[in-house]
Coordinates of C-alpha atoms in Angstrom, one line a residue:
X1 CA -8.2 -12.7 22.2
X2 CA -5.3 -15.1 23.1
X3 CA -1.9 -13.7 23.8
X4 CA 0.2 -14.0 20.7
X5 CA 3.3 -15.1 22.7
X6 CA 1.3 -18.2 23.7
X7 CA 0.4 -19.3 20.2
X8 CA 1.9 -22.6 19.1
X9 CA 3.1 -22.3 15.5
X10 CA 2.6 -25.3 13.1
X11 CA 5.7 -27.1 11.9
X12 CA 5.5 -25.8 8.3
X13 CA 5.6 -22.2 9.5
X14 CA 8.6 -22.8 11.8
X15 CA 10.4 -24.4 8.9
X16 CA 9.7 -21.4 6.7
X17 CA 10.8 -19.0 9.3
X18 CA 14.0 -20.8 9.8
X19 CA 14.8 -20.9 6.1
X20 CA 13.9 -17.2 5.7
X21 CA 16.2 -16.2 8.7
X22 CA 19.0 -18.1 7.0
X23 CA 18.4 -16.3 3.7
X24 CA 18.1 -12.9 5.4
X25 CA 21.5 -13.4 7.0
X26 CA 23.0 -13.9 3.5
X27 CA 21.4 -10.9 1.9
X28 CA 22.7 -7.4 2.0
X29 CA 20.8 -4.1 1.8
X30 CA 20.1 -3.2 -1.8
X31 CA 22.8 -0.8 -2.9
X32 CA 21.9 2.7 -4.2
X33 CA 22.1 2.5 -8.0
X34 CA 23.6 -1.0 -7.6
X35 CA 20.4 -3.0 -8.1
X36 CA 17.5 -2.6 -10.5
X37 CA 14.6 -0.9 -8.8
X38 CA 16.7 0.8 -6.1
X39 CA 18.3 3.5 -8.3
X40 CA 16.4 6.4 -6.5
X41 CA 16.4 5.3 -2.9
X42 CA 19.5 5.7 -0.8
X43 CA 19.8 3.4 2.2
X44 CA 23.3 4.1 3.4
X45 CA 21.9 5.7 6.6
X46 CA 19.8 2.7 7.5
X47 CA 21.4 0.5 10.1
X48 CA 18.9 -2.3 9.8
X49 CA 20.5 -4.7 12.4
X50 CA 20.1 -2.0 15.0
X51 CA 16.3 -2.3 14.9
X52 CA 15.1 -5.1 17.1
X53 CA 12.1 -7.0 15.8
X54 CA 8.8 -6.1 17.6
X55 CA 8.2 -9.1 19.9
X56 CA 4.9 -11.0 20.0
X57 CA 2.7 -9.7 22.8
X58 CA 4.7 -6.6 23.4
X59 CA 3.4 -3.1 22.7
X60 CA 1.7 -0.2 24.6
X61 CA -2.0 -0.5 23.8
X62 CA -2.5 3.0 25.0
X63 CA -0.8 4.2 21.8
X64 CA -4.0 3.7 20.0
X65 CA -5.6 6.4 22.1
X66 CA -3.0 9.1 21.4
X67 CA -2.7 8.5 17.6
X68 CA -4.8 10.4 15.1
X69 CA -6.3 8.0 12.6
X70 CA -5.7 8.5 8.9
X71 CA -8.8 6.8 7.6
X72 CA -12.1 7.7 9.3
X73 CA -14.1 4.5 9.2
X74 CA -17.9 4.5 9.1
X75 CA -20.1 3.2 11.9
X76 CA -20.3 -0.5 12.0
X77 CA -16.9 -1.2 10.5
X78 CA -15.0 -4.3 11.7
X79 CA -11.7 -3.4 13.5
X80 CA -8.5 -5.3 14.1
X81 CA -5.6 -3.3 15.6
X82 CA -1.9 -3.9 16.5
X83 CA 0.6 -1.8 18.4
X84 CA 4.2 -3.1 17.8
X85 CA 3.7 -6.9 18.5
X86 CA 0.5 -6.6 20.6
X87 CA -3.0 -7.1 19.2
X88 CA -5.3 -4.5 20.7
X89 CA -8.6 -5.3 19.1
X90 CA -10.1 -7.9 17.0
X91 CA -12.5 -10.8 16.5
X92 CA -12.3 -14.2 14.9
X93 CA -15.6 -15.1 13.3
X94 CA -17.4 -11.9 12.6
X95 CA -20.8 -13.5 12.1
X96 CA -22.5 -16.8 11.0
X97 CA -21.4 -16.3 7.4
X98 CA -18.0 -17.6 8.1
X99 CA -16.2 -14.3 7.6
X100 CA -12.8 -14.3 9.5
X101 CA -10.9 -11.3 10.7
X102 CA -8.2 -12.2 13.1
X103 CA -4.4 -11.8 13.7
X104 CA -2.5 -13.9 11.2
X105 CA -0.5 -15.5 14.1
X106 CA -3.6 -16.9 15.6
X107 CA -5.0 -17.9 12.2
X108 CA -1.9 -20.2 11.7
X109 CA -3.1 -22.1 14.8
X110 CA -6.8 -21.9 14.4
X111 CA -7.0 -22.3 10.5
X112 CA -3.7 -23.8 9.5
X113 CA -4.9 -25.3 6.2
X114 CA -6.4 -22.1 5.0
X115 CA -3.2 -20.1 5.8
X116 CA -0.8 -22.7 4.5
X117 CA -2.7 -22.8 1.2
X118 CA -2.3 -19.1 0.5
X119 CA 0.5 -17.6 2.6
X120 CA 3.7 -16.9 0.7
X121 CA 2.2 -18.1 -2.6
X122 CA 1.9 -14.5 -4.0
X123 CA 4.9 -12.6 -2.7
X124 CA 8.3 -14.3 -3.2
X125 CA 9.6 -14.6 0.4
X126 CA 13.3 -14.2 -0.4
X127 CA 13.3 -11.6 -3.2
X128 CA 15.3 -9.2 -1.0
X129 CA 16.4 -8.8 2.6
X130 CA 13.2 -7.1 3.6
X131 CA 10.9 -9.8 2.4
X132 CA 13.2 -12.4 4.0
X133 CA 13.1 -10.6 7.3
X134 CA 9.4 -10.3 7.1
X135 CA 9.0 -14.1 6.4
X136 CA 11.3 -14.8 9.4
X137 CA 9.9 -12.4 11.9
X138 CA 6.4 -11.2 11.2
X139 CA 4.1 -11.1 14.2
X140 CA 0.4 -10.3 14.8
X141 CA -0.6 -9.3 11.3
X142 CA -4.0 -10.0 9.9
X143 CA -6.0 -12.6 8.0
X144 CA -9.2 -11.6 6.3
X145 CA -11.1 -14.5 4.8
X146 CA -14.5 -14.0 3.0
X147 CA -16.2 -17.3 2.1
X148 CA -17.9 -18.0 -1.2
X149 CA -20.8 -15.7 -2.1
X150 CA -20.5 -13.6 1.1
X151 CA -20.8 -9.8 0.8
X152 CA -19.4 -7.8 3.6
X153 CA -21.5 -4.6 4.0
X154 CA -19.1 -2.4 6.0
X155 CA -15.3 -1.9 5.7
X156 CA -12.9 -4.1 7.6
X157 CA -10.3 -1.7 9.1
X158 CA -6.8 -3.0 10.0
X159 CA -4.6 -0.6 12.0
X160 CA -0.9 -1.1 12.8
X161 CA 1.0 1.3 15.0
X162 CA 4.8 1.4 15.3
X163 CA 5.4 2.9 18.7
X164 CA 8.7 1.7 20.4
X165 CA 11.8 3.5 19.2
X166 CA 14.5 1.4 17.7
X167 CA 12.2 -1.5 16.6
X168 CA 11.2 -3.0 13.3
X169 CA 7.6 -4.0 12.8
X170 CA 7.5 -6.9 10.4
X171 CA 3.8 -6.9 9.4
X172 CA 2.0 -9.5 7.3
X173 CA -1.5 -9.3 5.9
X174 CA -3.3 -12.0 3.9
X175 CA -6.7 -11.3 2.3
X176 CA -8.6 -14.1 0.6
X177 CA -11.9 -13.7 -1.2
X178 CA -13.5 -16.9 -2.4
X179 CA -15.7 -17.1 -5.6
X180 CA -18.4 -14.4 -5.7
X181 CA -17.4 -12.8 -2.4
X182 CA -17.3 -9.0 -1.9
X183 CA -15.4 -6.9 0.7
X184 CA -13.7 -3.7 1.4
X185 CA -10.5 -3.8 3.5
X186 CA -8.7 -0.7 4.8
X187 CA -5.2 -1.0 6.2
X188 CA -3.5 2.0 7.8
X189 CA 0.1 2.2 9.2
X190 CA 0.7 4.9 11.9
X191 CA 3.4 6.0 14.4
X192 CA 2.8 6.1 18.1
X193 CA 4.9 9.2 18.6
X194 CA 6.4 12.0 16.3
X195 CA 10.0 11.3 17.1
X196 CA 10.5 7.5 17.5
X197 CA 12.7 6.1 14.7
X198 CA 11.2 2.8 13.6
X199 CA 11.1 0.5 10.6
X200 CA 7.9 -0.7 9.0
X201 CA 8.4 -3.7 6.8
X202 CA 5.1 -4.9 5.4
X203 CA 4.1 -7.7 3.1
X204 CA 0.5 -7.8 1.7
X205 CA -1.0 -10.6 -0.2
X206 CA -4.4 -10.3 -1.9
X207 CA -6.2 -13.2 -3.5
X208 CA -9.4 -12.3 -5.4
X209 CA -11.4 -15.3 -6.4
X210 CA -13.5 -15.9 -9.5
X211 CA -16.2 -13.2 -9.9
X212 CA -15.2 -11.7 -6.5
X213 CA -14.8 -8.0 -5.8
X214 CA -12.3 -6.5 -3.4
X215 CA -11.4 -2.9 -2.6
X216 CA -8.2 -2.7 -0.7
X217 CA -6.9 0.6 0.8
X218 CA -3.3 0.7 2.0
X219 CA -2.4 4.0 3.6
X220 CA 0.5 5.1 5.7
X221 CA 1.1 8.3 7.7
X222 CA 4.2 7.3 9.7
X223 CA 6.3 9.9 11.4
X224 CA 9.1 11.6 9.6
X225 CA 11.9 9.6 11.3
X226 CA 10.6 6.2 10.2
X227 CA 11.6 3.9 7.3
X228 CA 8.8 2.3 5.3
X229 CA 9.3 -0.8 3.1
X230 CA 6.6 -2.8 1.4
X231 CA 6.0 -5.7 -0.9
X232 CA 2.4 -6.0 -2.0
X233 CA 0.9 -8.2 -4.6
X234 CA -2.5 -9.2 -5.7
X235 CA -3.8 -12.0 -7.9
X236 CA -7.2 -11.7 -9.5
X237 CA -9.1 -14.7 -10.9
X238 CA -11.5 -15.0 -13.8
X239 CA -14.0 -12.1 -13.9
X240 CA -12.7 -10.8 -10.6
X241 CA -12.3 -7.1 -9.8
X242 CA -9.8 -5.3 -7.6
X243 CA -10.0 -1.7 -6.6
X244 CA -6.6 -0.9 -5.0
X245 CA -5.9 2.5 -3.2
X246 CA -2.4 3.5 -2.1
X247 CA -1.8 6.5 0.1
X248 CA 1.6 7.7 1.3
X249 CA 1.9 10.7 3.5
X250 CA 4.5 9.9 6.1
X251 CA 8.0 8.3 6.7
X252 CA 11.5 9.7 6.0
X253 CA 12.5 7.2 3.4
X254 CA 11.7 3.9 1.9
X255 CA 10.3 2.0 -1.0
X256 CA 7.0 0.2 -1.7
X257 CA 6.4 -2.3 -4.5
X258 CA 2.8 -2.8 -5.6
X259 CA 2.1 -5.6 -8.1
X260 CA -1.2 -6.7 -9.6
X261 CA -1.6 -9.9 -11.6
X262 CA -4.7 -10.3 -13.7
X263 CA -4.5 -14.1 -13.8
X264 CA -8.0 -14.9 -15.1
X265 CA -9.8 -14.0 -18.3
X266 CA -12.2 -11.0 -17.8
X267 CA -10.5 -9.8 -14.6
X268 CA -10.0 -6.1 -14.0
X269 CA -8.0 -3.8 -11.7
X270 CA -8.1 -0.2 -10.8
X271 CA -5.2 1.2 -8.9
X272 CA -5.3 4.8 -7.4
X273 CA -2.3 6.3 -5.6
X274 CA -1.8 9.6 -3.7
X275 CA 1.3 10.9 -2.0
X276 CA 2.2 14.2 -0.5
X277 CA 5.7 14.5 1.0
X278 CA 7.3 17.7 2.4
X279 CA 10.5 18.8 4.2
X280 CA 13.1 16.2 3.2
X281 CA 10.8 13.2 2.9
X282 CA 11.5 10.7 0.1
X283 CA 8.8 8.4 -1.3
X284 CA 9.4 5.6 -3.8
X285 CA 6.6 3.6 -5.5
X286 CA 7.2 0.8 -8.0
X287 CA 4.1 -0.6 -9.6
X288 CA 3.3 -3.4 -12.0
X289 CA 0.1 -4.2 -13.9
X290 CA 0.6 -7.7 -15.2
X291 CA -1.9 -9.1 -17.7
X292 CA -1.7 -12.9 -17.6
X293 CA -4.9 -13.8 -19.4
X294 CA -6.9 -12.5 -22.3
X295 CA -9.6 -9.8 -22.1
X296 CA -8.3 -8.1 -19.0
X297 CA -8.4 -4.5 -18.0
X298 CA -6.2 -2.3 -15.8
X299 CA -6.3 1.4 -15.0
X300 CA -3.7 3.0 -12.8
X301 CA -3.6 6.7 -11.7
X302 CA -1.0 8.1 -9.3
X303 CA -0.8 11.8 -8.2
X304 CA 1.7 13.5 -6.0
X305 CA 2.1 16.9 -4.4
X306 CA 5.6 17.7 -3.3
X307 CA 6.7 20.6 -1.0
X308 CA 9.9 22.0 0.3
X309 CA 12.9 19.7 -0.5
X310 CA 11.0 16.5 -0.7
X311 CA 11.4 13.9 -3.5
X312 CA 9.3 11.1 -5.0
X313 CA 9.7 8.5 -7.6
X314 CA 7.1 6.4 -9.3
X315 CA 8.1 3.7 -11.7
X316 CA 5.3 1.8 -13.4
X317 CA 5.3 -1.2 -15.7
X318 CA 2.5 -2.6 -17.8
X319 CA 3.4 -6.2 -18.6
X320 CA 1.4 -8.2 -21.1
X321 CA 2.2 -11.9 -21.0
X322 CA 2.3 -14.0 -24.1
X323 CA -1.3 -15.0 -25.1
X324 CA -3.0 -12.2 -23.1
X325 CA -4.8 -10.8 -26.2
X326 CA -7.3 -8.0 -26.0
X327 CA -5.6 -6.4 -23.0
X328 CA -6.7 -2.9 -22.2
X329 CA -4.2 -1.2 -19.9
X330 CA -3.6 2.4 -18.9
X331 CA -1.3 4.1 -16.4
X332 CA -0.5 7.7 -15.5
X333 CA 1.5 9.6 -12.9
X334 CA 1.2 13.3 -12.5
X335 CA 3.2 15.4 -10.0
X336 CA 2.6 19.0 -8.8
X337 CA 5.7 20.7 -7.3
X338 CA 5.0 23.4 -4.7
X339 CA 8.7 24.3 -4.4
X340 CA 11.6 24.8 -6.9
X341 CA 13.6 22.5 -4.7
X342 CA 11.2 19.6 -4.7
X343 CA 11.9 16.8 -7.1
X344 CA 9.9 14.0 -8.7
X345 CA 10.6 11.3 -11.2
X346 CA 7.8 9.5 -13.2
X347 CA 9.0 6.5 -15.3
X348 CA 6.3 4.6 -17.1
X349 CA 7.1 1.4 -19.0
X350 CA 5.7 -1.2 -21.3
X351 CA 6.6 -4.9 -21.8
X352 CA 4.2 -6.4 -24.3
X353 CA 4.3 -10.0 -25.6
X354 CA 0.9 -10.0 -27.3
X355 CA -0.2 -8.3 -30.5
X356 CA -3.8 -7.5 -30.0
X357 CA -3.6 -5.0 -27.1
X358 CA -4.3 -1.4 -26.2
X359 CA -1.7 -0.1 -23.7
X360 CA -1.1 3.6 -23.0
X361 CA 0.7 5.7 -20.4
X362 CA 1.2 9.3 -19.4
X363 CA 3.5 11.1 -17.0
X364 CA 3.8 14.8 -16.1
X365 CA 5.8 16.9 -13.6
X366 CA 5.0 20.6 -13.3
X367 CA 4.7 23.5 -10.9
X368 CA 1.4 25.3 -10.3
X369 CA 0.2 26.9 -13.5
X370 CA 0.4 30.7 -13.1
X371 CA -2.4 31.1 -15.6
X372 CA -4.8 29.2 -13.4
X373 CA -3.7 31.3 -10.4
X374 CA -4.1 34.5 -12.4
X375 CA -7.6 33.4 -13.5
X376 CA -8.7 32.9 -9.8
X377 CA -7.0 36.1 -8.6
X378 CA -8.8 38.0 -11.3
X379 CA -12.0 37.0 -9.6
X380 CA -11.1 38.4 -6.3
X381 CA -9.2 35.6 -4.5
X382 CA -5.9 36.3 -2.8
X383 CA -2.8 34.4 -3.9
X384 CA -2.8 31.8 -1.1
X385 CA -6.4 30.8 -1.6
X386 CA -6.0 30.7 -5.4
X387 CA -3.0 28.3 -5.1
X388 CA -4.8 26.2 -2.6
X389 CA -7.8 25.8 -5.0
X390 CA -5.5 24.8 -7.8
X391 CA -3.9 22.1 -5.6
X392 CA -7.3 20.9 -4.3
X393 CA -8.5 20.6 -7.9
X394 CA -5.4 18.6 -8.9
X395 CA -6.1 16.0 -6.2
X396 CA -9.9 16.0 -6.5
X397 CA -9.6 14.1 -9.7
X398 CA -8.4 11.1 -7.7
X399 CA -11.2 11.3 -5.2
X400 CA -13.7 11.4 -8.1
X401 CA -12.5 8.0 -9.3
X402 CA -14.7 6.6 -6.5
X403 CA -18.5 6.4 -6.1
X404 CA -20.1 8.3 -3.2
X405 CA -19.6 6.4 0.0
X406 CA -17.2 5.8 2.9
X407 CA -14.0 5.5 0.9
X408 CA -14.6 8.8 -1.0
X409 CA -15.4 10.6 2.3
X410 CA -12.3 9.1 4.0
X411 CA -9.9 9.9 1.1
X412 CA -11.2 13.5 0.8
X413 CA -10.8 14.1 4.5
X414 CA -7.3 12.6 4.6
X415 CA -6.1 14.7 1.6
X416 CA -7.6 17.8 3.2
X417 CA -5.7 17.2 6.5
X418 CA -2.5 16.6 4.6
X419 CA -2.8 19.8 2.6
X420 CA -2.9 21.7 5.9
X421 CA 0.5 20.2 6.8
X422 CA 1.9 21.1 3.4
X423 CA 0.5 24.6 3.1
X424 CA -0.1 26.0 6.6

């Protein structure tokens, strides 16, 4: 694997970086309650200029050995890892099929036409200061390209570790599936230590081709002194299918925006989210299911468990574009509060410009049902075990959205470990 610092960037990328840096210098941090979408996330304690961007080729590779992984990958999975700005593992051509898994920085040199065709065409690079900084300063990152008709049998696991205190990891991931391709990509964001204050600023772009099938898992378990910001967007072509999993366990504060555009007729998307903050953690998810073509289907389910004085907000929008008839869309967000001082907001929304649609939503925030606990205690269980079973049952419904296989095993294990943190 070539050193990233030695990579020669193409002219188009240099020009884009320069323009993004100029725009970033003009943009301020979103003000609390001063900009739509940021009404619930307070950034006054974030001194963004104080965090130096992770430099290409820099990073302690040994961090990978001391970090507990969030997603346990099955044997045979393809791995690409990054610590700060250093690539620690990875390959270019996985096999003769033409499958590519490599750092995005290297892909810009080795496959410039492919990257230029897709990079930055899904996420607006200057929508706020975070996306502008990402466009200007991302390093390492990942490209996953699956050619037409190729089916990848084992998950592709992308791991990014923020290790050096006082740094910002601007991470960029581009996943492209050509017509009829199938793949499963897991990305996990982790911290190298428990006390290093860092910023993770991630942009993810997913392009699912005609009749292609992608499962993308985005999970973060950053330490509780870190800031996490994300702009993630997918476009699904005709008869394509996206199964998107979002997991948020770590960080102190931040906001992640997840958007799915069903751009082709007959396309479908399933989005499953799980978050479980404690202490004073704050988690903010903003999701959009946009139906841009007729006969499209989306199904979103988010569930959160909140302990101590933590807080979370989910804001979801089902958007049906003009002419997107026979849309079938559903969204729900349910929160279970383990403490009277925990707080959650769930805000579903509809924006419908077609007249032959079925769009529904649901939201709920509640504490543990005492009747359920009483029922279990009446059968001989003590109070702690009874409450734990209620909580496990609440989250098990998310796991059951997946067929038996690696992702179901990995999700169940991750949720079980997180419950130990919240309850023990």
